[in-house]
Each structure stands twice: as C-alpha cells, then as structure tokens.
Amino acid sequence: IRKSAEDNTSLMEGFESCVRAAEQGLNSTVDMVAKRGRASYLGLRSKGHRDVGAASVYIILKSALSELTKLKRQGNA
C-alpha cells in the first residue's frame, strides 16, 4: 500500500496489490518447514502444507477487498 501511495496509484489498486502479495506469500509457505508456533511440533511433516497464519491474513485481506469493491460499485466508497 505504501508503494502504491509513492507511485500515486489509487488506494484500491494498492489494496489489490496487497492481496496479490498475500496470496503469493501464502503459496510460498507450502515448501517451508515450520520452525515456530504449533506447526513446529510437526517438524518435516509441516512441509507441503500452507501456513495457517498466512492463510488467515490472506482471507482477511481478500474479504476486506471484496467488501470495498462492493461498496465502490454501489457508489459508497
């Protein structure tokens, strides 16, 4: 979002970029082995699974973007 502000793009475009980055981050966790949190108890078995914290952040951001998009279509944002 900060980069979008520096590039003089709209807040919606910045938020869309943020959601895309969150999705890329989420997908990048599949090949990682958890070293912190509850998943760390699984050791190597955590590899091949998405990180639930990254998934939560992605879902929250995607949901917020969806609602903002609806408001924009209605002319309220």
Short mmCIF file of N, CA, C and O in Angstrom, two decimals:
data_model
loop_
_atom_site.label_atom_id
_atom_site.label_comp_id
_atom_site.label_asym_id
_atom_site.label_seq_id
_atom_site.Cartn_x
_atom_site.Cartn_y
_atom_site.Cartn_z
N ILE A 1 0.84 -1.19 0.00
CA ILE A 1 0.00 0.00 0.00
C ILE A 1 0.89 1.25 0.00
O ILE A 1 0.59 2.21 -0.69
N ARG A 2 1.98 1.20 0.76
CA ARG A 2 2.89 2.34 0.79
C ARG A 2 3.49 2.57 -0.60
O ARG A 2 3.58 3.70 -1.06
N LYS A 3 3.87 1.49 -1.27
CA LYS A 3 4.43 1.61 -2.62
C LYS A 3 3.42 2.22 -3.57
O LYS A 3 3.77 3.07 -4.39
N SER A 4 2.17 1.84 -3.45
CA SER A 4 1.12 2.41 -4.30
C SER A 4 0.98 3.90 -4.06
O SER A 4 0.78 4.68 -4.99
N ALA A 5 1.07 4.31 -2.80
CA ALA A 5 0.98 5.74 -2.47
C ALA A 5 2.15 6.49 -3.08
O ALA A 5 1.99 7.59 -3.62
N GLU A 6 3.34 5.90 -3.01
CA GLU A 6 4.52 6.53 -3.59
C GLU A 6 4.40 6.63 -5.11
O GLU A 6 4.90 7.57 -5.71
N ASP A 7 3.73 5.65 -5.72
CA ASP A 7 3.56 5.63 -7.18
C ASP A 7 2.31 6.39 -7.63
O ASP A 7 1.96 6.37 -8.81
N ASN A 8 1.63 7.02 -6.68
CA ASN A 8 0.40 7.78 -6.96
C ASN A 8 -0.70 6.94 -7.60
O ASN A 8 -1.44 7.41 -8.46
N THR A 9 -0.81 5.69 -7.19
CA THR A 9 -1.93 4.86 -7.64
C THR A 9 -3.02 4.92 -6.58
O THR A 9 -2.79 5.35 -5.45
N SER A 10 -4.20 4.49 -6.93
CA SER A 10 -5.33 4.59 -6.01
C SER A 10 -5.18 3.61 -4.84
O SER A 10 -4.45 2.62 -4.92
N LEU A 11 -5.91 3.90 -3.79
CA LEU A 11 -5.90 3.03 -2.62
C LEU A 11 -6.43 1.64 -2.98
O LEU A 11 -5.91 0.63 -2.52
N MET A 12 -7.45 1.58 -3.83
CA MET A 12 -7.99 0.28 -4.25
C MET A 12 -6.94 -0.53 -5.00
O MET A 12 -6.80 -1.73 -4.77
N GLU A 13 -6.21 0.12 -5.89
CA GLU A 13 -5.15 -0.59 -6.62
C GLU A 13 -4.07 -1.07 -5.66
O GLU A 13 -3.55 -2.18 -5.80
N GLY A 14 -3.76 -0.25 -4.68
CA GLY A 14 -2.79 -0.64 -3.67
C GLY A 14 -3.26 -1.82 -2.85
O GLY A 14 -2.49 -2.74 -2.56
N PHE A 15 -4.53 -1.81 -2.51
CA PHE A 15 -5.10 -2.90 -1.73
C PHE A 15 -5.13 -4.18 -2.56
O PHE A 15 -4.85 -5.27 -2.06
N GLU A 16 -5.47 -4.06 -3.84
CA GLU A 16 -5.46 -5.22 -4.74
C GLU A 16 -4.06 -5.82 -4.82
O GLU A 16 -3.89 -7.04 -4.80
N SER A 17 -3.06 -4.96 -4.90
CA SER A 17 -1.67 -5.40 -4.94
C SER A 17 -1.30 -6.11 -3.64
O SER A 17 -0.60 -7.13 -3.64
N CYS A 18 -1.79 -5.58 -2.54
CA CYS A 18 -1.54 -6.17 -1.22
C CYS A 18 -2.12 -7.58 -1.14
O CYS A 18 -1.48 -8.50 -0.63
N VAL A 19 -3.33 -7.76 -1.65
CA VAL A 19 -3.98 -9.07 -1.64
C VAL A 19 -3.21 -10.06 -2.51
O VAL A 19 -3.00 -11.21 -2.13
N ARG A 20 -2.75 -9.61 -3.67
CA ARG A 20 -1.96 -10.49 -4.55
C ARG A 20 -0.67 -10.91 -3.85
O ARG A 20 -0.26 -12.08 -3.91
N ALA A 21 -0.01 -9.97 -3.17
CA ALA A 21 1.22 -10.28 -2.45
C ALA A 21 0.96 -11.26 -1.31
O ALA A 21 1.76 -12.17 -1.06
N ALA A 22 -0.17 -11.09 -0.62
CA ALA A 22 -0.53 -12.01 0.47
C ALA A 22 -0.76 -13.42 -0.07
O ALA A 22 -0.36 -14.41 0.55
N GLU A 23 -1.38 -13.51 -1.25
CA GLU A 23 -1.61 -14.82 -1.86
C GLU A 23 -0.29 -15.48 -2.26
O GLU A 23 -0.07 -16.67 -2.03
N GLN A 24 0.61 -14.69 -2.83
CA GLN A 24 1.93 -15.22 -3.18
C GLN A 24 2.68 -15.68 -1.93
O GLN A 24 3.33 -16.73 -1.93
N GLY A 25 2.59 -14.89 -0.88
CA GLY A 25 3.23 -15.26 0.38
C GLY A 25 2.66 -16.54 0.94
O GLY A 25 3.40 -17.42 1.41
N LEU A 26 1.34 -16.66 0.90
CA LEU A 26 0.68 -17.88 1.37
C LEU A 26 1.16 -19.09 0.59
O LEU A 26 1.55 -20.11 1.18
N ASN A 27 1.17 -18.99 -0.72
CA ASN A 27 1.59 -20.12 -1.55
C ASN A 27 3.06 -20.46 -1.36
O ASN A 27 3.45 -21.62 -1.51
N SER A 28 3.87 -19.49 -1.00
CA SER A 28 5.30 -19.75 -0.79
C SER A 28 5.57 -20.53 0.49
O SER A 28 6.66 -21.06 0.66
N THR A 29 4.60 -20.61 1.38
CA THR A 29 4.82 -21.32 2.64
C THR A 29 4.69 -22.84 2.50
O THR A 29 5.09 -23.57 3.41
N VAL A 30 4.18 -23.31 1.38
CA VAL A 30 3.96 -24.75 1.19
C VAL A 30 5.26 -25.53 1.30
O VAL A 30 5.29 -26.61 1.91
N ASP A 31 6.34 -25.03 0.76
CA ASP A 31 7.60 -25.76 0.77
C ASP A 31 8.46 -25.49 2.00
O ASP A 31 9.58 -25.98 2.08
N MET A 32 7.93 -24.75 2.94
CA MET A 32 8.69 -24.43 4.15
C MET A 32 8.43 -25.45 5.26
O MET A 32 7.37 -26.07 5.30
N VAL A 33 9.41 -25.58 6.14
CA VAL A 33 9.26 -26.40 7.34
C VAL A 33 9.06 -25.43 8.50
O VAL A 33 9.85 -24.51 8.69
N ALA A 34 7.97 -25.63 9.24
CA ALA A 34 7.65 -24.72 10.34
C ALA A 34 8.71 -24.81 11.44
O ALA A 34 9.11 -25.89 11.85
N LYS A 35 9.14 -23.65 11.91
CA LYS A 35 10.13 -23.58 12.99
C LYS A 35 9.57 -22.89 14.22
O LYS A 35 10.18 -22.92 15.27
N ARG A 36 8.40 -22.27 14.08
CA ARG A 36 7.76 -21.57 15.19
C ARG A 36 6.29 -21.95 15.23
O ARG A 36 5.72 -22.40 14.24
N GLY A 37 5.68 -21.72 16.36
CA GLY A 37 4.25 -21.95 16.50
C GLY A 37 3.91 -23.43 16.65
O GLY A 37 4.77 -24.29 16.76
N ARG A 38 2.61 -23.69 16.62
CA ARG A 38 2.13 -25.06 16.83
C ARG A 38 2.61 -26.03 15.76
O ARG A 38 2.87 -27.20 16.03
N ALA A 39 2.71 -25.54 14.53
CA ALA A 39 3.14 -26.42 13.44
C ALA A 39 4.58 -26.88 13.60
O ALA A 39 4.98 -27.88 13.01
N SER A 40 5.37 -26.17 14.42
CA SER A 40 6.77 -26.55 14.61
C SER A 40 6.89 -27.94 15.24
O SER A 40 7.88 -28.64 15.05
N TYR A 41 5.85 -28.37 15.97
CA TYR A 41 5.87 -29.70 16.58
C TYR A 41 5.81 -30.80 15.53
O TYR A 41 6.18 -31.94 15.79
N LEU A 42 5.37 -30.47 14.34
CA LEU A 42 5.28 -31.45 13.26
C LEU A 42 6.61 -31.66 12.55
O LEU A 42 6.79 -32.65 11.86
N GLY A 43 7.52 -30.72 12.71
CA GLY A 43 8.82 -30.83 12.06
C GLY A 43 8.68 -30.92 10.55
O GLY A 43 7.95 -30.14 9.93
N LEU A 44 9.34 -31.91 9.95
CA LEU A 44 9.32 -32.07 8.49
C LEU A 44 7.93 -32.36 7.95
O LEU A 44 7.65 -32.10 6.78
N ARG A 45 7.04 -32.87 8.78
CA ARG A 45 5.68 -33.15 8.32
C ARG A 45 4.89 -31.88 8.02
O ARG A 45 3.86 -31.92 7.36
N SER A 46 5.38 -30.73 8.50
CA SER A 46 4.70 -29.47 8.19
C SER A 46 4.94 -29.04 6.75
O SER A 46 4.16 -28.24 6.21
N LYS A 47 5.98 -29.58 6.13
CA LYS A 47 6.27 -29.23 4.74
C LYS A 47 5.17 -29.80 3.85
O LYS A 47 4.70 -30.91 4.05
N GLY A 48 4.77 -29.00 2.86
CA GLY A 48 3.72 -29.43 1.95
C GLY A 48 2.35 -28.90 2.34
O GLY A 48 1.36 -29.17 1.68
N HIS A 49 2.30 -28.12 3.43
CA HIS A 49 1.04 -27.53 3.90
C HIS A 49 1.19 -26.02 3.99
O HIS A 49 2.25 -25.51 4.35
N ARG A 50 0.11 -25.31 3.69
CA ARG A 50 0.13 -23.86 3.83
C ARG A 50 0.14 -23.47 5.29
O ARG A 50 -0.49 -24.12 6.12
N ASP A 51 0.82 -22.38 5.57
CA ASP A 51 0.85 -21.84 6.93
C ASP A 51 -0.51 -21.23 7.26
O ASP A 51 -1.05 -20.42 6.50
N VAL A 52 -1.07 -21.63 8.40
CA VAL A 52 -2.42 -21.15 8.74
C VAL A 52 -2.44 -19.67 9.07
O VAL A 52 -3.44 -18.99 8.82
N GLY A 53 -1.37 -19.13 9.60
CA GLY A 53 -1.32 -17.69 9.86
C GLY A 53 -1.33 -16.89 8.58
O GLY A 53 -2.05 -15.91 8.45
N ALA A 54 -0.55 -17.35 7.60
CA ALA A 54 -0.53 -16.69 6.29
C ALA A 54 -1.89 -16.82 5.62
O ALA A 54 -2.37 -15.89 4.97
N ALA A 55 -2.52 -17.97 5.79
CA ALA A 55 -3.86 -18.19 5.21
C ALA A 55 -4.87 -17.25 5.84
O ALA A 55 -5.71 -16.67 5.14
N SER A 56 -4.78 -17.06 7.14
CA SER A 56 -5.71 -16.17 7.85
C SER A 56 -5.57 -14.73 7.36
O SER A 56 -6.58 -14.06 7.10
N VAL A 57 -4.35 -14.27 7.24
CA VAL A 57 -4.12 -12.90 6.77
C VAL A 57 -4.66 -12.74 5.35
O VAL A 57 -5.33 -11.74 5.04
N TYR A 58 -4.40 -13.72 4.50
CA TYR A 58 -4.89 -13.65 3.12
C TYR A 58 -6.41 -13.59 3.08
O TYR A 58 -6.99 -12.78 2.37
N ILE A 59 -7.07 -14.43 3.86
CA ILE A 59 -8.54 -14.45 3.88
C ILE A 59 -9.10 -13.12 4.37
O ILE A 59 -10.06 -12.59 3.80
N ILE A 60 -8.50 -12.55 5.40
CA ILE A 60 -8.95 -11.27 5.93
C ILE A 60 -8.80 -10.17 4.88
O ILE A 60 -9.74 -9.40 4.63
N LEU A 61 -7.64 -10.10 4.25
CA LEU A 61 -7.40 -9.07 3.24
C LEU A 61 -8.30 -9.25 2.03
O LEU A 61 -8.86 -8.27 1.51
N LYS A 62 -8.46 -10.49 1.57
CA LYS A 62 -9.31 -10.75 0.41
C LYS A 62 -10.76 -10.39 0.72
O LYS A 62 -11.46 -9.81 -0.12
N SER A 63 -11.23 -10.71 1.91
CA SER A 63 -12.60 -10.37 2.31
C SER A 63 -12.80 -8.86 2.39
O SER A 63 -13.83 -8.34 1.95
N ALA A 64 -11.81 -8.16 2.95
CA ALA A 64 -11.90 -6.70 3.04
C ALA A 64 -11.94 -6.09 1.64
O ALA A 64 -12.74 -5.18 1.38
N LEU A 65 -11.10 -6.59 0.74
CA LEU A 65 -11.11 -6.08 -0.63
C LEU A 65 -12.44 -6.35 -1.31
O LEU A 65 -12.98 -5.49 -2.01
N SER A 66 -13.00 -7.50 -1.08
CA SER A 66 -14.30 -7.84 -1.67
C SER A 66 -15.38 -6.86 -1.20
O SER A 66 -16.18 -6.37 -2.00
N GLU A 67 -15.39 -6.56 0.08
CA GLU A 67 -16.39 -5.62 0.61
C GLU A 67 -16.16 -4.20 0.10
O GLU A 67 -17.10 -3.50 -0.23
N LEU A 68 -14.91 -3.79 0.02
CA LEU A 68 -14.61 -2.45 -0.52
C LEU A 68 -15.02 -2.34 -1.98
O LEU A 68 -15.54 -1.31 -2.41
N THR A 69 -14.82 -3.42 -2.72
CA THR A 69 -15.22 -3.44 -4.13
C THR A 69 -16.73 -3.31 -4.26
O THR A 69 -17.23 -2.57 -5.12
N LYS A 70 -17.46 -4.01 -3.40
CA LYS A 70 -18.93 -3.91 -3.41
C LYS A 70 -19.38 -2.48 -3.09
O LYS A 70 -20.26 -1.94 -3.75
N LEU A 71 -18.75 -1.87 -2.09
CA LEU A 71 -19.10 -0.50 -1.73
C LEU A 71 -18.79 0.47 -2.86
O LEU A 71 -19.57 1.39 -3.14
N LYS A 72 -17.69 0.25 -3.54
CA LYS A 72 -17.32 1.12 -4.65
C LYS A 72 -18.32 1.02 -5.77
O LYS A 72 -18.71 2.03 -6.37
N ARG A 73 -18.78 -0.20 -6.07
CA ARG A 73 -19.79 -0.40 -7.12
C ARG A 73 -21.09 0.30 -6.78
O ARG A 73 -21.80 0.78 -7.65
N GLN A 74 -21.40 0.35 -5.48
CA GLN A 74 -22.64 0.98 -5.02
C GLN A 74 -22.49 2.49 -4.93
O GLN A 74 -23.44 3.21 -4.66
N GLY A 75 -21.25 2.98 -5.09
CA GLY A 75 -21.00 4.41 -5.00
C GLY A 75 -20.82 4.91 -3.59
O GLY A 75 -20.90 6.10 -3.34
N ASN A 76 -20.52 4.01 -2.65
CA ASN A 76 -20.34 4.40 -1.24
C ASN A 76 -18.89 4.51 -0.83
O ASN A 76 -18.60 4.79 0.31
N ALA A 77 -17.98 4.25 -1.74
CA ALA A 77 -16.55 4.33 -1.36
C ALA A 77 -15.79 5.14 -2.38
O ALA A 77 -16.16 5.33 -3.48
#
